[in-house]
Short mmCIF file of C-alpha atoms in Angstrom, two decimals:
data_model
loop_
_atom_site.label_atom_id
_atom_site.label_comp_id
_atom_site.label_asym_id
_atom_site.label_seq_id
_atom_site.Cartn_x
_atom_site.Cartn_y
_atom_site.Cartn_z
CA MET A 1 0.01 0.00 0.02
CA TYR A 2 2.75 2.29 0.94
CA ASN A 3 4.45 1.80 -2.46
CA PHE A 4 1.27 2.37 -4.22
CA LEU A 5 0.87 5.69 -2.60
CA LEU A 6 4.46 6.68 -3.45
CA THR A 7 3.77 5.69 -7.04
CA MET A 8 0.56 7.84 -7.13
CA GLN A 9 2.60 10.91 -5.87
CA TYR A 10 5.15 10.39 -8.52
CA ILE A 11 2.44 10.08 -11.19
CA GLY A 12 0.74 13.35 -9.93
CA ILE A 13 4.05 15.14 -10.01
CA PHE A 14 4.71 13.96 -13.60
CA LEU A 15 1.29 14.93 -14.76
CA LEU A 16 1.46 18.40 -13.08
CA ILE A 17 4.82 19.12 -14.74
CA ILE A 18 3.30 18.27 -18.07
CA GLU A 19 0.32 20.54 -17.38
CA PHE A 20 2.64 23.31 -16.05
CA ALA A 21 4.63 23.14 -19.32
CA TYR A 22 1.54 23.16 -21.50
CA ILE A 23 -0.13 26.07 -19.70
CA PHE A 24 3.18 27.96 -19.61
CA ASN A 25 3.37 28.06 -23.46
CA GLN A 26 -0.08 29.64 -23.87
CA LYS A 27 -1.02 33.28 -24.11
CA PRO A 28 -2.19 34.65 -20.74
CA SER A 29 -5.66 35.46 -19.59
CA THR A 30 -7.14 35.91 -16.09
CA GLN A 31 -8.61 32.49 -16.03
CA GLN A 32 -5.42 30.89 -17.36
CA SER A 33 -3.29 32.68 -14.68
CA LEU A 34 -5.47 31.18 -11.96
CA ILE A 35 -5.26 27.64 -13.53
CA TYR A 36 -1.37 28.34 -13.76
CA LEU A 37 -1.28 29.16 -9.99
CA PHE A 38 -3.45 26.10 -9.29
CA VAL A 39 -1.06 23.76 -11.04
CA ILE A 40 2.00 25.25 -9.32
CA SER A 41 0.31 24.94 -5.91
CA ALA A 42 -0.73 21.36 -6.58
CA LEU A 43 2.93 20.66 -7.76
CA PHE A 44 4.43 22.07 -4.56
CA ASN A 45 1.86 20.08 -2.56
CA SER A 46 2.67 16.83 -4.28
CA ILE A 47 6.44 17.16 -4.07
CA GLY A 48 6.21 18.13 -0.40
CA TYR A 49 3.92 15.23 0.45
CA LEU A 50 6.20 12.88 -1.40
CA PHE A 51 9.02 13.94 0.93
CA GLU A 52 6.69 13.59 3.98
CA LEU A 53 5.80 10.00 2.93
CA GLN A 54 9.51 9.15 2.86
CA ALA A 55 10.48 10.98 6.04
CA THR A 56 11.95 8.82 8.84
CA MET A 57 12.63 11.62 11.32
CA LYS A 58 10.38 14.19 12.88
CA GLU A 59 12.53 17.13 11.72
CA THR A 60 12.43 15.90 8.03
CA ALA A 61 8.61 15.33 8.23
CA ILE A 62 8.03 18.87 9.51
CA MET A 63 10.24 20.40 6.73
CA ALA A 64 8.20 18.36 4.19
CA VAL A 65 4.86 19.69 5.71
CA LYS A 66 6.12 23.26 5.49
CA PHE A 67 7.00 22.67 1.83
CA THR A 68 3.69 21.14 1.16
CA TYR A 69 1.76 24.07 2.64
CA ILE A 70 3.62 26.54 0.32
CA GLY A 71 1.40 25.06 -2.34
CA LYS A 72 -1.48 23.37 -0.45
CA VAL A 73 -2.82 26.55 1.01
CA TYR A 74 -3.51 28.09 -2.32
CA ILE A 75 -4.94 25.16 -4.28
CA LEU A 76 -8.64 25.44 -3.42
CA LEU A 77 -8.45 29.30 -3.48
CA CYS A 78 -7.22 29.25 -7.08
CA MET A 79 -9.75 26.71 -8.09
CA PHE A 80 -12.51 28.71 -6.35
CA LEU A 81 -11.43 32.02 -8.07
CA PHE A 82 -11.06 30.34 -11.42
CA LEU A 83 -14.62 28.99 -11.31
CA MET A 84 -15.95 32.37 -10.14
CA GLU A 85 -14.39 33.84 -13.32
CA TYR A 86 -15.48 31.00 -15.49
CA CYS A 87 -19.03 31.26 -14.19
CA GLU A 88 -19.10 34.96 -14.59
CA ILE A 89 -19.72 35.62 -10.90
CA THR A 90 -18.62 39.20 -10.21
CA TYR A 91 -16.60 39.96 -7.10
CA SER A 92 -14.49 42.76 -5.85
CA LYS A 93 -10.66 42.68 -6.42
CA VAL A 94 -10.44 43.72 -2.75
CA ILE A 95 -12.07 40.38 -1.84
CA GLN A 96 -9.54 38.47 -3.85
CA ALA A 97 -6.63 40.35 -2.27
CA VAL A 98 -7.99 39.65 1.20
CA LEU A 99 -8.40 35.88 0.54
CA PHE A 100 -4.77 35.74 -0.67
CA MET A 101 -3.65 37.50 2.40
CA LEU A 102 -5.55 35.01 4.61
CA HIS A 103 -4.15 32.07 2.80
CA SER A 104 -0.66 33.49 2.93
CA LEU A 105 -1.06 33.98 6.69
CA VAL A 106 -1.93 30.28 6.99
CA ALA A 107 1.26 29.47 5.06
CA ILE A 108 3.28 31.75 7.38
CA LEU A 109 1.72 30.04 10.47
CA VAL A 110 2.70 26.56 9.21
CA LEU A 111 6.23 27.77 8.30
CA THR A 112 6.61 29.07 11.94
CA CYS A 113 4.62 26.14 13.59
CA GLU A 114 7.51 25.30 15.90
CA LYS A 115 7.44 28.78 17.37
CA GLN A 116 3.71 29.22 18.11
CA ASN A 117 0.67 26.95 18.57
CA LEU A 118 -1.96 28.89 16.59
CA TYR A 119 -2.13 26.32 13.77
CA TYR A 120 -0.78 23.15 15.48
CA ARG A 121 -1.18 22.95 19.32
CA SER A 122 1.40 20.06 19.27
CA ILE A 123 3.58 18.06 16.85
CA ASP A 124 4.61 14.56 17.59
CA PHE A 125 6.11 11.74 15.31
CA THR A 126 5.07 8.09 15.11
CA ASN A 127 6.22 4.97 13.33
CA GLU A 128 2.83 3.33 13.60
CA GLY A 129 0.31 3.08 10.72
CA LEU A 130 1.03 2.71 7.01
CA PHE A 131 4.21 4.69 7.34
CA PRO A 132 6.09 6.97 9.78
CA HIS A 133 4.21 10.31 10.06
CA LEU A 134 3.57 13.33 12.12
CA ILE A 135 0.71 13.45 14.67
CA LEU A 136 -0.58 16.93 14.43
CA LYS A 137 -3.09 18.45 16.95
CA PRO A 138 -4.99 21.30 15.19
CA GLY A 139 -5.07 24.80 16.65
CA ILE A 140 -7.60 27.57 16.30
CA ALA A 141 -6.15 28.84 12.97
CA TYR A 142 -6.35 25.33 11.62
CA TYR A 143 -10.12 25.12 12.28
CA THR A 144 -10.54 28.63 10.86
CA TYR A 145 -8.78 27.53 7.61
CA LEU A 146 -10.89 24.35 7.64
CA VAL A 147 -14.08 26.55 7.76
CA LEU A 148 -12.75 28.71 4.86
CA THR A 149 -11.97 25.51 2.92
CA ALA A 150 -15.36 24.07 3.53
CA SER A 151 -16.86 27.42 2.33
CA TYR A 152 -15.15 27.02 -1.03
CA LEU A 153 -16.28 23.43 -1.41
CA ILE A 154 -19.96 24.51 -0.79
CA LEU A 155 -20.06 27.73 -2.73
CA THR A 156 -18.22 26.39 -5.84
CA PRO A 157 -20.82 23.70 -6.74
CA LEU A 158 -23.47 26.18 -6.35
CA PHE A 159 -21.95 28.61 -8.70
CA ILE A 160 -21.35 25.75 -11.21
CA LEU A 161 -24.94 24.61 -11.09
CA TYR A 162 -26.15 28.20 -11.41
CA ARG A 163 -24.18 28.57 -14.55
CA TYR A 164 -25.15 25.20 -15.77
CA ARG A 165 -28.88 26.11 -15.44
CA LYS A 166 -28.37 29.37 -17.36
CA SER A 167 -26.24 28.03 -20.20
CA THR A 168 -27.81 26.75 -23.49
CA ASP A 169 -24.53 25.70 -24.95
CA TYR A 170 -23.84 21.88 -24.95
CA ASN A 171 -19.96 22.15 -24.80
CA LYS A 172 -20.21 24.74 -22.06
CA LYS A 173 -22.46 22.42 -20.05
CA LYS A 174 -19.97 19.61 -20.52
CA GLN A 175 -17.18 21.75 -19.29
CA LEU A 176 -19.22 22.62 -16.21
CA ILE A 177 -19.80 18.97 -15.41
CA PHE A 178 -16.03 18.29 -15.47
CA PHE A 179 -15.46 21.33 -13.18
CA LEU A 180 -18.12 19.86 -10.74
CA ILE A 181 -16.16 16.54 -10.62
CA LEU A 182 -12.89 18.35 -10.06
CA VAL A 183 -14.39 20.23 -7.04
CA MET A 184 -16.11 17.16 -5.54
CA ILE A 185 -13.00 15.05 -5.43
CA PRO A 186 -10.96 17.30 -3.03
CA GLY A 187 -14.04 17.65 -0.95
CA ILE A 188 -14.65 13.87 -0.57
CA SER A 189 -10.85 13.25 -0.02
CA LEU A 190 -10.89 15.91 2.76
CA LEU A 191 -13.88 14.32 4.52
CA VAL A 192 -12.14 10.93 4.38
CA TYR A 193 -8.98 12.37 5.92
CA LEU A 194 -10.98 14.09 8.75
CA THR A 195 -12.47 10.69 9.79
CA GLY A 196 -9.03 9.60 10.96
CA THR A 197 -9.23 6.21 9.41
CA THR A 198 -6.45 6.46 7.01
CA GLY A 199 -3.51 5.48 9.09
CA GLY A 200 -1.91 8.91 8.91
CA TYR A 201 -2.26 9.25 5.16
CA ASP A 202 -3.59 12.54 3.90
CA THR A 203 -6.16 11.50 1.20
CA THR A 204 -6.33 15.11 -0.12
CA ALA A 205 -2.83 14.37 -1.68
CA LEU A 206 -4.47 11.56 -3.57
CA GLY A 207 -7.50 13.60 -4.47
CA TYR A 208 -5.30 16.27 -6.07
CA VAL A 209 -3.48 13.48 -8.04
CA ILE A 210 -6.83 12.28 -9.35
CA CYS A 211 -7.80 15.91 -10.23
CA SER A 212 -4.45 16.13 -12.13
CA ILE A 213 -5.41 13.03 -14.19
CA ILE A 214 -8.85 14.39 -14.92
CA PHE A 215 -7.46 17.80 -15.69
CA LEU A 216 -4.81 16.38 -18.14
CA PHE A 217 -7.51 14.17 -19.80
CA SER A 218 -9.69 17.27 -20.29
CA ILE A 219 -6.92 19.22 -21.87
CA PHE A 220 -5.97 16.81 -24.53
CA GLN A 221 -9.16 14.84 -25.19
CA HIS A 222 -11.96 17.32 -24.82
CA ASN A 223 -10.12 20.78 -25.02
CA LEU A 224 -12.33 21.61 -22.01
CA PHE A 225 -9.57 23.74 -20.50
CA ASP A 226 -7.88 24.71 -23.64
CA THR A 227 -5.81 27.82 -22.63
CA LEU A 228 -6.05 29.11 -26.21
CA ASP A 229 -9.81 29.41 -25.66
CA LEU A 230 -9.08 31.23 -22.43
CA ALA A 231 -6.74 33.52 -24.29
CA ARG A 232 -9.54 34.19 -26.74
CA GLU A 233 -11.83 35.03 -23.89
CA TYR A 234 -9.17 37.28 -22.56
CA VAL A 235 -8.93 39.15 -25.90
CA VAL A 236 -12.80 39.50 -25.95
CA GLU A 237 -12.88 40.86 -22.42
CA ASN A 238 -10.19 43.50 -23.13
CA MET A 239 -11.27 44.69 -26.48
CA THR A 240 -12.22 48.35 -26.59
CA ASN A 241 -15.26 47.48 -28.52
CA GLY A 242 -18.35 46.09 -26.98
CA ILE A 243 -19.22 42.37 -27.65
CA ILE A 244 -22.56 40.78 -26.82
CA VAL A 245 -23.06 37.11 -27.67
CA LEU A 246 -26.58 35.75 -28.25
CA GLY A 247 -27.76 32.12 -28.57
CA SER A 248 -29.59 30.52 -31.57
CA SER A 249 -32.88 31.98 -30.32
CA GLU A 250 -31.32 35.55 -29.79
CA GLN A 251 -31.30 34.92 -26.12
CA PHE A 252 -28.48 36.77 -24.12
CA LEU A 253 -25.44 34.69 -23.27
CA HIS A 254 -22.51 36.91 -22.68
CA ALA A 255 -21.29 40.53 -22.70
CA ASN A 256 -17.79 41.73 -22.34
CA ALA A 257 -16.75 44.60 -20.03
CA PRO A 258 -16.97 47.44 -22.58
CA ALA A 259 -20.52 46.36 -23.46
CA LYS A 260 -21.51 46.22 -19.86
CA ALA A 261 -20.12 49.78 -19.28
CA LEU A 262 -21.99 51.11 -22.18
CA PHE A 263 -25.33 49.27 -21.33
CA PRO A 264 -25.33 48.39 -17.57
CA GLU A 265 -28.90 47.03 -18.05
CA ILE A 266 -27.43 44.11 -19.96
CA THR A 267 -26.65 42.47 -16.71
CA GLU A 268 -30.22 42.36 -15.67
CA ARG A 269 -32.14 39.13 -15.49
CA HIS A 270 -34.25 39.88 -18.71
CA PRO A 271 -32.32 42.21 -21.15
CA GLU A 272 -34.61 41.14 -24.04
CA GLU A 273 -35.76 44.74 -24.74
CA LEU A 274 -32.21 46.03 -24.86
CA ILE A 275 -31.13 43.21 -27.21
CA GLN A 276 -33.99 44.10 -29.65
CA LYS A 277 -32.90 47.73 -29.60
CA LEU A 278 -29.40 46.80 -30.41
CA LEU A 279 -30.49 44.50 -33.29
CA SER A 280 -32.65 47.28 -34.70
CA TRP A 281 -29.81 49.75 -34.40
CA ALA A 282 -27.57 47.31 -36.33
CA GLU A 283 -30.20 47.08 -39.20
CA GLU A 284 -30.44 50.85 -39.32
CA LYS A 285 -26.63 51.14 -39.75
CA ASP A 286 -26.53 54.63 -38.28
CA TYR A 287 -24.42 56.40 -35.66
CA ARG A 288 -25.33 56.61 -31.89
CA PHE A 289 -23.82 59.34 -29.64
CA ILE A 290 -23.13 58.20 -26.06
CA ASP A 291 -21.19 60.32 -23.54
CA SER A 292 -19.40 62.42 -26.29
CA HIS A 293 -18.35 59.18 -28.16
CA VAL A 294 -19.82 57.97 -31.48
CA TYR A 295 -20.69 54.22 -31.89
CA THR A 296 -21.87 51.93 -34.66
CA CYS A 297 -23.49 48.53 -34.23
CA HIS A 298 -23.14 45.48 -36.41
CA THR A 299 -24.18 41.85 -36.09
CA CYS A 300 -22.80 38.57 -37.46
CA ASN A 301 -23.86 34.95 -37.20
CA ILE A 302 -21.74 32.33 -35.31
CA TYR A 303 -21.47 29.12 -37.26
CA ALA A 304 -20.37 25.68 -36.19
CA ASN A 305 -20.34 22.97 -39.02
CA GLU A 306 -22.22 25.35 -41.31
CA ILE A 307 -25.01 25.67 -38.81
CA VAL A 308 -25.93 28.93 -37.25
CA ARG A 309 -25.32 28.53 -33.45
CA GLY A 310 -25.82 32.13 -32.42
CA LYS A 311 -25.11 35.79 -33.16
CA MET A 312 -22.61 38.32 -32.10
CA ILE A 313 -23.33 42.00 -31.67
CA THR A 314 -20.35 44.41 -31.90
CA ILE A 315 -20.54 47.97 -30.72
CA ASP A 316 -17.67 49.79 -32.27
CA ASP A 317 -16.23 53.13 -30.98
CA VAL A 318 -15.74 55.10 -34.22
CA THR A 319 -15.33 58.58 -32.58
CA ILE A 320 -11.98 59.29 -34.21
CA HIS A 321 -13.06 58.03 -37.54
CA TYR A 322 -16.26 60.00 -37.34
CA ASN A 323 -14.63 63.20 -36.37
CA TYR A 324 -11.95 62.82 -39.08
CA THR A 325 -14.63 62.15 -41.68
CA LYS A 326 -16.61 65.16 -40.58
CA GLU A 327 -13.52 67.34 -40.71
CA LEU A 328 -12.67 65.99 -44.13
CA GLU A 329 -16.21 66.52 -45.43
CA GLN A 330 -16.14 70.09 -44.07
CA ALA A 331 -12.80 70.79 -45.78
CA VAL A 332 -14.13 69.25 -49.04
CA ASN A 333 -17.29 71.32 -48.85
CA GLU A 334 -15.32 74.46 -48.20
CA LYS A 335 -13.02 73.76 -51.17
CA THR A 336 -15.97 72.91 -53.29
CA GLN A 337 -17.72 76.19 -52.37
CA GLN A 338 -14.55 78.10 -53.15
CA LEU A 339 -14.23 76.31 -56.52
CA GLU A 340 -17.85 77.00 -57.35
CA GLN A 341 -17.56 80.57 -56.40
CA THR A 342 -14.37 80.89 -58.57
CA GLN A 343 -16.09 79.15 -61.42
CA HIS A 344 -19.21 81.28 -61.11
CA ALA A 345 -17.09 84.40 -61.18
CA VAL A 346 -15.15 83.29 -64.23
CA ILE A 347 -18.45 82.40 -65.92
CA SER A 348 -20.02 85.60 -64.99
CA SER A 349 -17.09 87.68 -66.18
CA PHE A 350 -17.04 85.69 -69.44
CA ALA A 351 -20.73 86.34 -69.89
CA ASN A 352 -20.28 90.10 -69.24
CA LEU A 353 -17.79 90.21 -71.91
CA ILE A 354 -20.15 88.58 -74.41
CA GLU A 355 -22.82 91.07 -73.47
CA ALA A 356 -20.43 93.98 -73.76
CA ARG A 357 -19.99 92.98 -77.44
CA ASP A 358 -23.74 93.47 -77.81
CA GLY A 359 -23.46 96.98 -76.46
CA ILE A 360 -25.14 95.80 -73.20
CA THR A 361 -23.60 96.26 -69.72
CA GLY A 362 -22.76 93.35 -67.60
CA GLU A 363 -25.66 94.27 -65.32
CA HIS A 364 -27.99 92.39 -67.68
CA VAL A 365 -26.29 89.07 -66.69
CA LYS A 366 -26.76 89.90 -62.93
CA ARG A 367 -30.33 91.08 -63.39
CA THR A 368 -31.53 88.06 -65.48
CA SER A 369 -29.87 85.69 -62.97
CA ALA A 370 -31.66 87.50 -60.09
CA TYR A 371 -35.04 87.34 -62.00
CA VAL A 372 -34.50 83.63 -62.52
CA GLY A 373 -33.93 83.04 -58.79
CA ILE A 374 -37.08 85.14 -57.80
CA ILE A 375 -39.36 83.30 -60.31
CA THR A 376 -37.92 79.86 -59.51
CA TYR A 377 -38.31 80.11 -55.80
CA ALA A 378 -41.88 81.71 -56.18
CA LEU A 379 -42.90 78.70 -58.40
CA LYS A 380 -41.72 76.28 -55.72
CA GLU A 381 -43.44 78.14 -52.93
CA ASN A 382 -46.61 78.12 -54.80
CA GLY A 383 -46.48 74.42 -55.52
CA TYR A 384 -45.57 74.50 -59.21
CA TYR A 385 -43.24 72.01 -60.74
CA THR A 386 -42.12 70.68 -57.43
CA ASP A 387 -40.97 67.39 -59.05
CA ILE A 388 -38.35 69.41 -61.00
CA LEU A 389 -37.55 72.37 -58.69
CA THR A 390 -35.31 70.59 -56.17
CA ASP A 391 -32.70 72.61 -54.20
CA ARG A 392 -30.02 71.21 -56.45
CA TYR A 393 -31.79 72.18 -59.56
CA ILE A 394 -32.52 75.72 -58.42
CA LYS A 395 -28.97 76.28 -57.44
CA ALA A 396 -27.70 74.89 -60.83
CA LEU A 397 -30.29 76.90 -62.71
CA ILE A 398 -29.21 80.19 -61.09
CA ASN A 399 -25.57 79.40 -61.65
CA ALA A 400 -26.30 78.50 -65.36
CA ALA A 401 -28.25 81.66 -66.11
CA PRO A 402 -25.36 83.91 -67.12
CA LEU A 403 -24.39 81.44 -69.98
CA HIS A 404 -27.80 81.70 -71.75
CA ASP A 405 -26.39 84.09 -74.50
CA ILE A 406 -22.82 82.56 -74.66
CA GLY A 407 -23.46 81.84 -78.35
CA LYS A 408 -23.31 85.52 -79.24
CA ILE A 409 -19.56 85.26 -78.99
CA ALA A 410 -19.64 83.75 -82.42
CA ILE A 411 -21.86 86.58 -83.96
CA PRO A 412 -20.03 89.36 -85.80
CA ASP A 413 -19.84 92.76 -84.18
CA SER A 414 -21.34 94.41 -87.19
CA ILE A 415 -24.61 92.53 -86.51
CA LEU A 416 -24.50 92.57 -82.61
CA ARG A 417 -23.85 96.33 -82.48
CA LYS A 418 -25.85 97.44 -85.41
CA PRO A 419 -28.01 100.43 -84.25
CA GLY A 420 -30.88 100.01 -86.64
CA LYS A 421 -33.21 97.34 -87.67
CA LEU A 422 -31.56 94.13 -88.77
CA THR A 423 -32.09 92.69 -92.26
CA ASP A 424 -33.84 89.27 -92.65
CA ASN A 425 -30.49 87.70 -93.27
CA GLU A 426 -28.82 89.41 -90.25
CA TYR A 427 -31.70 88.28 -88.14
CA ASP A 428 -31.21 84.71 -89.35
CA ILE A 429 -27.49 84.97 -88.28
CA ILE A 430 -28.25 86.49 -84.87
CA LYS A 431 -30.77 83.66 -84.32
CA GLN A 432 -27.98 81.22 -84.66
CA HIS A 433 -26.63 82.25 -81.19
CA ALA A 434 -28.92 79.79 -79.41
CA LYS A 435 -27.62 76.80 -81.38
CA LEU A 436 -23.95 78.08 -81.21
CA GLY A 437 -24.31 78.60 -77.50
CA ALA A 438 -25.51 75.04 -77.03
CA GLU A 439 -22.57 73.78 -79.06
CA ILE A 440 -20.10 75.72 -76.96
CA ILE A 441 -21.42 74.33 -73.77
CA GLU A 442 -21.61 70.81 -75.30
CA ASP A 443 -17.82 71.24 -75.85
CA LEU A 444 -17.34 72.17 -72.25
CA ILE A 445 -19.35 69.08 -71.11
CA ASP A 446 -17.13 66.95 -73.41
CA GLU A 447 -13.99 68.44 -71.71
CA ALA A 448 -15.03 68.86 -68.07
CA GLY A 449 -17.59 65.97 -67.82
CA PRO A 450 -21.39 66.14 -67.60
CA GLU A 451 -21.65 68.82 -64.75
CA TYR A 452 -25.31 69.12 -63.78
CA TYR A 453 -25.46 72.88 -64.21
CA LEU A 454 -23.71 72.68 -67.60
CA ILE A 455 -26.56 70.40 -68.71
CA ILE A 456 -29.06 72.96 -67.64
CA ALA A 457 -27.06 75.72 -69.13
CA ARG A 458 -27.02 73.95 -72.53
CA ASN A 459 -30.74 73.65 -72.51
CA MET A 460 -31.17 77.23 -71.41
CA ALA A 461 -28.94 78.51 -74.13
CA LEU A 462 -30.50 76.37 -76.88
CA TYR A 463 -34.16 76.84 -76.04
CA HIS A 464 -34.59 80.29 -74.34
CA HIS A 465 -35.96 81.82 -77.54
CA GLU A 466 -38.62 79.08 -77.98
CA LYS A 467 -42.26 80.13 -77.46
CA TRP A 468 -45.14 78.49 -75.72
CA ASP A 469 -47.17 78.36 -78.95
CA GLY A 470 -44.34 76.86 -81.04
CA SER A 471 -43.46 80.02 -83.06
CA GLY A 472 -39.95 80.45 -81.62
CA TYR A 473 -36.53 79.31 -82.53
CA PRO A 474 -34.27 77.38 -83.27
CA THR A 475 -36.51 74.16 -83.10
CA GLY A 476 -40.13 75.40 -82.90
CA MET A 477 -40.67 73.40 -79.74
CA ALA A 478 -43.85 74.26 -77.87
CA GLY A 479 -45.47 74.02 -74.39
CA ASP A 480 -44.09 71.64 -71.82
CA GLU A 481 -41.71 70.25 -74.32
CA ILE A 482 -39.55 73.32 -73.83
CA PRO A 483 -37.26 72.68 -70.80
CA LEU A 484 -38.36 74.51 -67.65
CA CYS A 485 -35.14 76.23 -67.31
CA ALA A 486 -35.50 77.80 -70.76
CA ARG A 487 -39.10 78.86 -70.14
CA ILE A 488 -38.02 80.74 -66.96
CA MET A 489 -35.04 82.38 -68.77
CA ALA A 490 -37.24 83.37 -71.70
CA ILE A 491 -39.48 85.64 -69.51
CA SER A 492 -36.49 86.93 -67.59
CA ASP A 493 -34.57 87.78 -70.71
CA VAL A 494 -37.65 89.46 -72.50
CA TYR A 495 -38.59 91.49 -69.39
CA ASP A 496 -34.93 92.90 -68.94
CA ALA A 497 -34.68 93.62 -72.66
CA LEU A 498 -37.98 95.63 -72.41
CA ILE A 499 -36.91 97.80 -69.48
CA SER A 500 -33.37 98.32 -70.76
CA ASN A 501 -31.96 100.75 -73.27
CA ARG A 502 -30.67 99.18 -76.42
CA SER A 503 -28.92 100.65 -79.47
CA TYR A 504 -32.07 100.13 -81.50
CA LYS A 505 -34.73 101.17 -78.92
CA LYS A 506 -35.48 103.02 -75.71
CA SER A 507 -36.35 101.33 -72.38
CA PHE A 508 -40.10 100.68 -71.56
CA PRO A 509 -41.62 101.75 -68.27
CA ILE A 510 -42.08 98.69 -65.89
CA GLU A 511 -45.89 98.87 -66.08
CA GLU A 512 -45.75 98.74 -69.91
CA ALA A 513 -43.13 95.87 -69.84
CA VAL A 514 -45.44 94.01 -67.47
CA ALA A 515 -48.40 94.50 -69.81
CA ILE A 516 -46.44 93.15 -72.72
CA ILE A 517 -45.43 90.14 -70.71
CA LYS A 518 -48.97 89.58 -69.59
CA GLU A 519 -50.16 89.72 -73.26
CA GLY A 520 -47.64 87.08 -74.14
CA ALA A 521 -49.02 84.46 -71.62
CA GLY A 522 -49.97 81.36 -73.52
CA LYS A 523 -48.39 82.71 -76.64
CA HIS A 524 -44.75 83.49 -75.94
CA PHE A 525 -44.52 82.56 -72.30
CA ASP A 526 -45.63 79.67 -69.98
CA PRO A 527 -48.90 80.82 -68.45
CA ILE A 528 -48.00 79.57 -64.96
CA ILE A 529 -44.67 81.21 -65.06
CA THR A 530 -46.27 84.42 -66.34
CA LYS A 531 -48.69 84.36 -63.45
CA VAL A 532 -45.99 83.89 -60.82
CA PHE A 533 -43.77 86.63 -62.62
CA ILE A 534 -46.64 89.14 -62.35
CA ASP A 535 -47.28 88.19 -58.70
CA SER A 536 -43.60 88.73 -58.02
CA ILE A 537 -43.17 91.92 -59.90
CA ASP A 538 -42.66 94.05 -56.79
CA GLU A 539 -39.74 91.92 -55.73
CA ILE A 540 -38.40 91.85 -59.38
CA ALA A 541 -38.66 95.61 -59.68
CA LYS A 542 -36.40 96.01 -56.68
CA VAL A 543 -33.62 94.36 -58.62
CA ASN A 544 -33.70 97.35 -61.00
CA LEU A 545 -33.87 99.83 -58.12
CA ILE A 546 -30.64 98.25 -56.63
CA ASP A 547 -28.90 98.51 -59.96
#
């Protein structure tokens, strides 16, 4: 029997060394560190008790007991804390520190057992029983330590059963069963030892050897204590992003520390409402602002053997990216606005030069652009052409207005600046400016790309002399066939021509110009635009007063 016990101690030490080496080579995590301490403690205990089994003198046996307790005192503590972590039972780090201090105090009391009687009231040595051994009479500290040990052996199974009841994962439940077995073995071996029927043999040593065998079997056969998995858990817990794991029925299973910090209610018994809100947020794919930070939410399925086993919700802190994007967008918008302003200024100057060739001041370009803006906004406010008059369209229309007569650049000065009435041939030539203007802008489109406002400018240049009744030029287009931009420019251009001095005529009073425009409704001009123009005449007249 004695040789069997020695053999078991050697086997236990060998297995613990293998486990020590295996765990040492893995990446660290909180749970793995506790397993690591557990194995070291069990190794010290096994080596120390091996020496105690072979001791033939009291002094040697006492030294072996001291060596044993360097590890023995921490074994159940490490197992208890590990299972607390594994079962996700929250506890204060202060409690952990206090427990380690208490167990360290026990180790100190054993190491100084010959100088005080708090842990052992007396120490004797006998050769009777299975082998020579110490006869130790417990002191008050021993019984206190025994109560602490019993607390671990009672609480730990309760935690395991609690987690087993809540878990829906088969592999997780299998792991918990192995943990329960590991906890029960030291408890049973301790009860056997306390009966005093073992002939001096400490059955807890055998219990820890059996635990080592089960532990090693679990590592290599079932990966139940795979420290790589623990390392993965460590990574998840220490990510800056929040991680929430759901089961196959979208039931809550786990949340890491950042997720709990963002949503404390996730730790409540029934967080289903929060889970649904997070899933909806992920579908919306928008930003959420929480405590001056910006977050996005995403989900992905968790697969095992091509079967969906659950879902993971990730809450990403994108504050830096969001702020950078906003700053970049603002910078791009500012540059775009500057470019548009420069572009508009160049176009206006170019248009003014063209008008100057016609003997008209550059104010014509500004006034007609202002009229176009007033009429366009009035049309929108009154509910006309709302399917066309978007904000983008209106902005492009106003910017394109100065180019309506760009084709005049190709008309000879002798015709443009002629003071008298044009001949039929000269009038045919000047009418070509609409088509020529469209061709010039089409060339710009080919070079610069299909800019939105250039497309509108092309239609405005080509069709602004078309008439509602189809008697205009260059195509004879009629009614709604004429692009809206050209119909608005037509009335603006004619009105400004009527109230302005030309080399071939004097300006008309505003009242007379309005009467002519009104008479052209349904003939020359779109009736709706004419109505809006007349309703807006007070505002339009102010443009002339400013000039």
